[in-house]
Amino acid sequence: LRPRFASAHKDVLAVLTAVDAALPQMLGWSEAELLAMRSVDMLDPADHATAIDSWLSMLAEPGSTRRTRLRYRRKDGSWVWFEVTNHNRLDDPDHRDVLAEIIDVTGEMTAHQALRDREQLLRRVTDSLPAGIVQFDGREKVIYRNERLHTILGPGPKTDLGKTFAALDSADRRQLRAAVRVALRAGTDTDLEVRLAAPDGP
């Protein structure tokens, strides 16, 4: 198994000046190959702007620390996500370098991407349904609604339970609110029939 933690030293231009034994194992490059590179040389081009902004921000403040998550290319062409914490020690007479503490977070980032992909799929599915769908959090705030809901309930702010179902008959609205609170508290399903004014009038 590859190590998950490594450290490296860089100069002001982000050229690697020293690496520990773990980093070559994590990236597949030899120590000699790594010491001929700048860290940006291994980065995914899509991450260059983020890396440069973080680096310049760190250089502007002696003694400061910046943390970023970036994609690095291994020697075999595969990619790995690193969380890199750069410590600006350039003004420290005992070091005169930038210390980079590195953690392999590929598993975490892959899991996050898979979750985002599932969420996007769910949104595409719910937006294609002929039914209005709305999701509330524990404070009765809307955290998701599909496009069909706007067709059914009409335009206007729908940021919470009350505003979403403002067009309901008052008695039905109380019944619906009670059912939603039970569902949020106990996870109990309830089927209700309510009266709703059409979006363009009674």
mmCIF file of C-alpha atoms in Angstrom:
data_model
loop_
_atom_site.group_PDB
_atom_site.id
_atom_site.type_symbol
_atom_site.label_atom_id
_atom_site.label_comp_id
_atom_site.label_asym_id
_atom_site.label_seq_id
_atom_site.Cartn_x
_atom_site.Cartn_y
_atom_site.Cartn_z
ATOM 1 C CA LEU A 1 0.000 0.000 0.000
ATOM 2 C CA ARG A 2 1.142 3.516 -0.747
ATOM 3 C CA PRO A 3 1.733 5.849 2.213
ATOM 4 C CA ARG A 4 -0.930 8.494 2.834
ATOM 5 C CA PHE A 5 1.283 11.110 4.461
ATOM 6 C CA ALA A 6 4.418 12.820 3.185
ATOM 7 C CA SER A 7 6.384 16.026 3.462
ATOM 8 C CA ALA A 8 8.528 18.092 1.140
ATOM 9 C CA HIS A 9 10.543 21.294 1.137
ATOM 10 C CA LYS A 10 10.309 23.965 -1.573
ATOM 11 C CA ASP A 11 12.024 27.203 -2.450
ATOM 12 C CA VAL A 12 10.280 30.485 -3.209
ATOM 13 C CA LEU A 13 9.575 29.337 -6.787
ATOM 14 C CA ALA A 14 7.910 26.123 -5.538
ATOM 15 C CA VAL A 15 10.825 23.994 -6.763
ATOM 16 C CA LEU A 16 11.181 20.873 -4.626
ATOM 17 C CA THR A 17 14.453 20.994 -2.673
ATOM 18 C CA ALA A 18 13.940 17.934 -0.454
ATOM 19 C CA VAL A 19 11.376 15.152 -0.121
ATOM 20 C CA ASP A 20 10.866 12.392 2.414
ATOM 21 C CA ALA A 21 10.815 8.694 1.547
ATOM 22 C CA ALA A 22 7.006 8.594 1.297
ATOM 23 C CA LEU A 23 6.461 11.093 -1.515
ATOM 24 C CA PRO A 24 8.264 9.071 -4.231
ATOM 25 C CA GLN A 25 6.141 6.064 -3.252
ATOM 26 C CA MET A 26 2.954 8.129 -3.439
ATOM 27 C CA LEU A 27 3.740 9.629 -6.859
ATOM 28 C CA GLY A 28 5.929 6.998 -8.509
ATOM 29 C CA TRP A 29 8.659 9.511 -9.393
ATOM 30 C CA SER A 30 12.137 8.916 -7.997
ATOM 31 C CA GLU A 31 13.601 11.354 -5.512
ATOM 32 C CA ALA A 32 15.974 12.658 -8.178
ATOM 33 C CA GLU A 33 13.095 13.197 -10.616
ATOM 34 C CA LEU A 34 11.035 15.039 -8.021
ATOM 35 C CA LEU A 35 13.897 17.337 -7.093
ATOM 36 C CA ALA A 36 14.048 18.519 -10.703
ATOM 37 C CA MET A 37 10.384 19.603 -10.670
ATOM 38 C CA ARG A 38 8.217 22.413 -9.443
ATOM 39 C CA SER A 39 5.074 21.184 -7.711
ATOM 40 C CA VAL A 40 2.971 22.909 -10.384
ATOM 41 C CA ASP A 41 4.565 20.666 -13.025
ATOM 42 C CA MET A 42 2.625 17.707 -11.598
ATOM 43 C CA LEU A 43 -0.683 19.497 -11.147
ATOM 44 C CA ASP A 44 -3.862 19.017 -13.138
ATOM 45 C CA PRO A 45 -4.019 22.142 -15.369
ATOM 46 C CA ALA A 46 -7.526 22.791 -14.037
ATOM 47 C CA ASP A 47 -6.007 23.325 -10.573
ATOM 48 C CA HIS A 48 -3.217 25.710 -11.621
ATOM 49 C CA ALA A 49 -5.114 28.897 -10.788
ATOM 50 C CA THR A 50 -6.140 27.632 -7.345
ATOM 51 C CA ALA A 51 -2.585 26.508 -6.566
ATOM 52 C CA ILE A 52 -0.990 29.759 -7.740
ATOM 53 C CA ASP A 53 -3.454 31.935 -5.827
ATOM 54 C CA SER A 54 -2.834 29.952 -2.631
ATOM 55 C CA TRP A 55 0.956 30.060 -3.129
ATOM 56 C CA LEU A 56 1.092 33.811 -3.744
ATOM 57 C CA SER A 57 -1.189 34.458 -0.778
ATOM 58 C CA MET A 58 1.133 32.425 1.433
ATOM 59 C CA LEU A 59 4.268 34.169 0.146
ATOM 60 C CA ALA A 60 2.723 37.554 0.910
ATOM 61 C CA GLU A 61 2.617 36.754 4.638
ATOM 62 C CA PRO A 62 5.855 35.484 6.211
ATOM 63 C CA GLY A 63 5.137 32.709 8.674
ATOM 64 C CA SER A 64 1.695 32.025 7.211
ATOM 65 C CA THR A 65 0.108 28.700 6.315
ATOM 66 C CA ARG A 66 -2.197 27.838 3.409
ATOM 67 C CA ARG A 67 -4.055 24.590 2.772
ATOM 68 C CA THR A 68 -5.396 23.469 -0.597
ATOM 69 C CA ARG A 69 -6.735 20.300 -2.202
ATOM 70 C CA LEU A 70 -5.257 19.642 -5.632
ATOM 71 C CA ARG A 71 -4.928 16.854 -8.191
ATOM 72 C CA TYR A 72 -1.406 15.592 -8.843
ATOM 73 C CA ARG A 73 -0.275 13.375 -11.699
ATOM 74 C CA ARG A 74 1.600 10.203 -10.845
ATOM 75 C CA LYS A 75 4.401 8.974 -13.089
ATOM 76 C CA ASP A 76 2.097 6.270 -14.519
ATOM 77 C CA GLY A 77 -0.357 8.974 -15.665
ATOM 78 C CA SER A 78 -2.979 8.355 -12.978
ATOM 79 C CA TRP A 79 -4.196 11.128 -10.687
ATOM 80 C CA VAL A 80 -4.183 11.489 -6.914
ATOM 81 C CA TRP A 81 -5.862 14.093 -4.719
ATOM 82 C CA PHE A 82 -3.503 15.699 -2.188
ATOM 83 C CA GLU A 83 -4.366 18.026 0.643
ATOM 84 C CA VAL A 84 -1.254 20.185 0.827
ATOM 85 C CA THR A 85 -0.512 22.492 3.738
ATOM 86 C CA ASN A 86 2.281 24.923 2.882
ATOM 87 C CA HIS A 87 4.115 26.657 5.739
ATOM 88 C CA ASN A 88 6.020 29.805 4.789
ATOM 89 C CA ARG A 89 9.392 29.558 6.560
ATOM 90 C CA LEU A 90 11.346 31.624 4.045
ATOM 91 C CA ASP A 91 12.134 34.327 6.605
ATOM 92 C CA ASP A 92 13.082 31.801 9.286
ATOM 93 C CA PRO A 93 16.923 31.732 9.434
ATOM 94 C CA ASP A 94 16.822 28.108 10.589
ATOM 95 C CA HIS A 95 14.941 26.918 7.483
ATOM 96 C CA ARG A 96 14.631 29.427 4.605
ATOM 97 C CA ASP A 97 12.088 27.251 2.806
ATOM 98 C CA VAL A 98 8.427 26.317 2.476
ATOM 99 C CA LEU A 99 7.463 23.144 4.289
ATOM 100 C CA ALA A 100 4.679 21.172 2.587
ATOM 101 C CA GLU A 101 2.714 18.641 4.615
ATOM 102 C CA ILE A 102 0.878 16.280 2.265
ATOM 103 C CA ILE A 103 -2.090 13.962 2.813
ATOM 104 C CA ASP A 104 -3.551 11.639 0.177
ATOM 105 C CA VAL A 105 -7.297 12.382 0.225
ATOM 106 C CA THR A 106 -8.161 10.541 -2.995
ATOM 107 C CA GLY A 107 -10.618 8.178 -1.288
ATOM 108 C CA GLU A 108 -12.491 11.045 0.365
ATOM 109 C CA MET A 109 -12.646 13.131 -2.805
ATOM 110 C CA THR A 110 -13.781 10.131 -4.857
ATOM 111 C CA ALA A 111 -16.569 9.473 -2.363
ATOM 112 C CA HIS A 112 -17.636 13.135 -2.504
ATOM 113 C CA GLN A 113 -17.731 13.048 -6.300
ATOM 114 C CA ALA A 114 -19.795 9.857 -6.267
ATOM 115 C CA LEU A 115 -22.243 11.529 -3.879
ATOM 116 C CA ARG A 116 -22.478 14.597 -6.117
ATOM 117 C CA ASP A 117 -23.073 12.361 -9.130
ATOM 118 C CA ARG A 118 -25.918 10.564 -7.323
ATOM 119 C CA GLU A 119 -27.442 13.877 -6.260
ATOM 120 C CA GLN A 120 -27.343 15.166 -9.837
ATOM 121 C CA LEU A 121 -28.948 11.964 -11.087
ATOM 122 C CA LEU A 122 -31.678 12.244 -8.451
ATOM 123 C CA ARG A 123 -32.357 15.844 -9.476
ATOM 124 C CA ARG A 124 -32.622 14.894 -13.145
ATOM 125 C CA VAL A 125 -35.033 12.094 -12.268
ATOM 126 C CA THR A 126 -37.222 14.214 -9.986
ATOM 127 C CA ASP A 127 -37.323 17.082 -12.488
ATOM 128 C CA SER A 128 -38.681 14.690 -15.108
ATOM 129 C CA LEU A 129 -41.527 13.451 -12.898
ATOM 130 C CA PRO A 130 -45.085 14.770 -13.424
ATOM 131 C CA ALA A 131 -45.435 15.328 -9.650
ATOM 132 C CA GLY A 132 -44.294 18.260 -7.559
ATOM 133 C CA ILE A 133 -41.584 17.336 -5.065
ATOM 134 C CA VAL A 134 -40.331 19.405 -2.150
ATOM 135 C CA GLN A 135 -37.902 18.525 0.642
ATOM 136 C CA PHE A 136 -37.737 20.263 4.026
ATOM 137 C CA ASP A 137 -35.091 20.209 6.732
ATOM 138 C CA GLY A 138 -35.766 19.991 10.467
ATOM 139 C CA ARG A 139 -36.553 23.729 10.626
ATOM 140 C CA GLU A 140 -39.138 23.400 7.853
ATOM 141 C CA LYS A 141 -36.871 25.234 5.401
ATOM 142 C CA VAL A 142 -36.954 24.138 1.769
ATOM 143 C CA ILE A 143 -33.726 22.400 0.749
ATOM 144 C CA TYR A 144 -34.946 21.032 -2.582
ATOM 145 C CA ARG A 145 -37.895 21.431 -4.930
ATOM 146 C CA ASN A 146 -38.342 20.272 -8.501
ATOM 147 C CA GLU A 147 -39.532 22.334 -11.443
ATOM 148 C CA ARG A 148 -42.965 20.695 -11.510
ATOM 149 C CA LEU A 149 -43.727 22.209 -8.093
ATOM 150 C CA HIS A 150 -43.656 25.699 -9.602
ATOM 151 C CA THR A 151 -46.214 24.640 -12.207
ATOM 152 C CA ILE A 152 -48.545 23.299 -9.531
ATOM 153 C CA LEU A 153 -48.138 26.002 -6.868
ATOM 154 C CA GLY A 154 -47.330 28.984 -9.039
ATOM 155 C CA PRO A 155 -44.520 31.567 -8.750
ATOM 156 C CA GLY A 156 -43.396 33.298 -5.606
ATOM 157 C CA PRO A 157 -40.994 32.602 -2.733
ATOM 158 C CA LYS A 158 -41.105 29.044 -1.450
ATOM 159 C CA THR A 159 -38.370 29.124 1.143
ATOM 160 C CA ASP A 160 -40.203 27.348 3.948
ATOM 161 C CA LEU A 161 -43.242 25.201 4.638
ATOM 162 C CA GLY A 162 -45.615 28.115 5.218
ATOM 163 C CA LYS A 163 -44.671 30.009 2.052
ATOM 164 C CA THR A 164 -44.612 26.860 -0.065
ATOM 165 C CA PHE A 165 -48.189 25.965 0.782
ATOM 166 C CA ALA A 166 -49.581 29.449 1.379
ATOM 167 C CA ALA A 167 -52.336 28.838 -1.193
ATOM 168 C CA LEU A 168 -53.842 25.950 0.785
ATOM 169 C CA ASP A 169 -57.086 26.254 2.686
ATOM 170 C CA SER A 170 -56.183 27.278 6.245
ATOM 171 C CA ALA A 171 -57.561 24.073 7.795
ATOM 172 C CA ASP A 172 -55.717 21.953 5.246
ATOM 173 C CA ARG A 173 -52.549 23.951 5.846
ATOM 174 C CA ARG A 174 -52.673 23.179 9.572
ATOM 175 C CA GLN A 175 -53.237 19.500 8.832
ATOM 176 C CA LEU A 176 -50.335 19.422 6.386
ATOM 177 C CA ARG A 177 -47.992 21.208 8.801
ATOM 178 C CA ALA A 178 -48.837 18.700 11.531
ATOM 179 C CA ALA A 179 -48.168 15.789 9.156
ATOM 180 C CA VAL A 180 -44.836 17.262 8.054
ATOM 181 C CA ARG A 181 -43.736 17.761 11.661
ATOM 182 C CA VAL A 182 -44.588 14.165 12.499
ATOM 183 C CA ALA A 183 -42.669 12.990 9.438
ATOM 184 C CA LEU A 184 -39.626 15.083 10.372
ATOM 185 C CA ARG A 185 -39.700 13.887 13.973
ATOM 186 C CA ALA A 186 -40.654 10.229 13.596
ATOM 187 C CA GLY A 187 -40.234 9.431 9.898
ATOM 188 C CA THR A 188 -43.921 8.523 9.614
ATOM 189 C CA ASP A 189 -45.571 8.571 6.175
ATOM 190 C CA THR A 190 -48.959 10.252 5.770
ATOM 191 C CA ASP A 191 -51.278 10.538 2.755
ATOM 192 C CA LEU A 192 -53.299 13.757 2.640
ATOM 193 C CA GLU A 193 -55.781 15.345 0.265
ATOM 194 C CA VAL A 194 -55.760 19.137 0.422
ATOM 195 C CA ARG A 195 -57.487 21.978 -1.399
ATOM 196 C CA LEU A 196 -55.243 24.247 -3.379
ATOM 197 C CA ALA A 197 -56.125 27.456 -5.197
ATOM 198 C CA ALA A 198 -54.978 27.433 -8.815
ATOM 199 C CA PRO A 199 -51.927 29.636 -9.451
ATOM 200 C CA ASP A 200 -53.918 32.007 -11.677
ATOM 201 C CA GLY A 201 -56.915 32.392 -9.397
ATOM 202 C CA PRO A 202 -59.522 30.522 -7.346
#
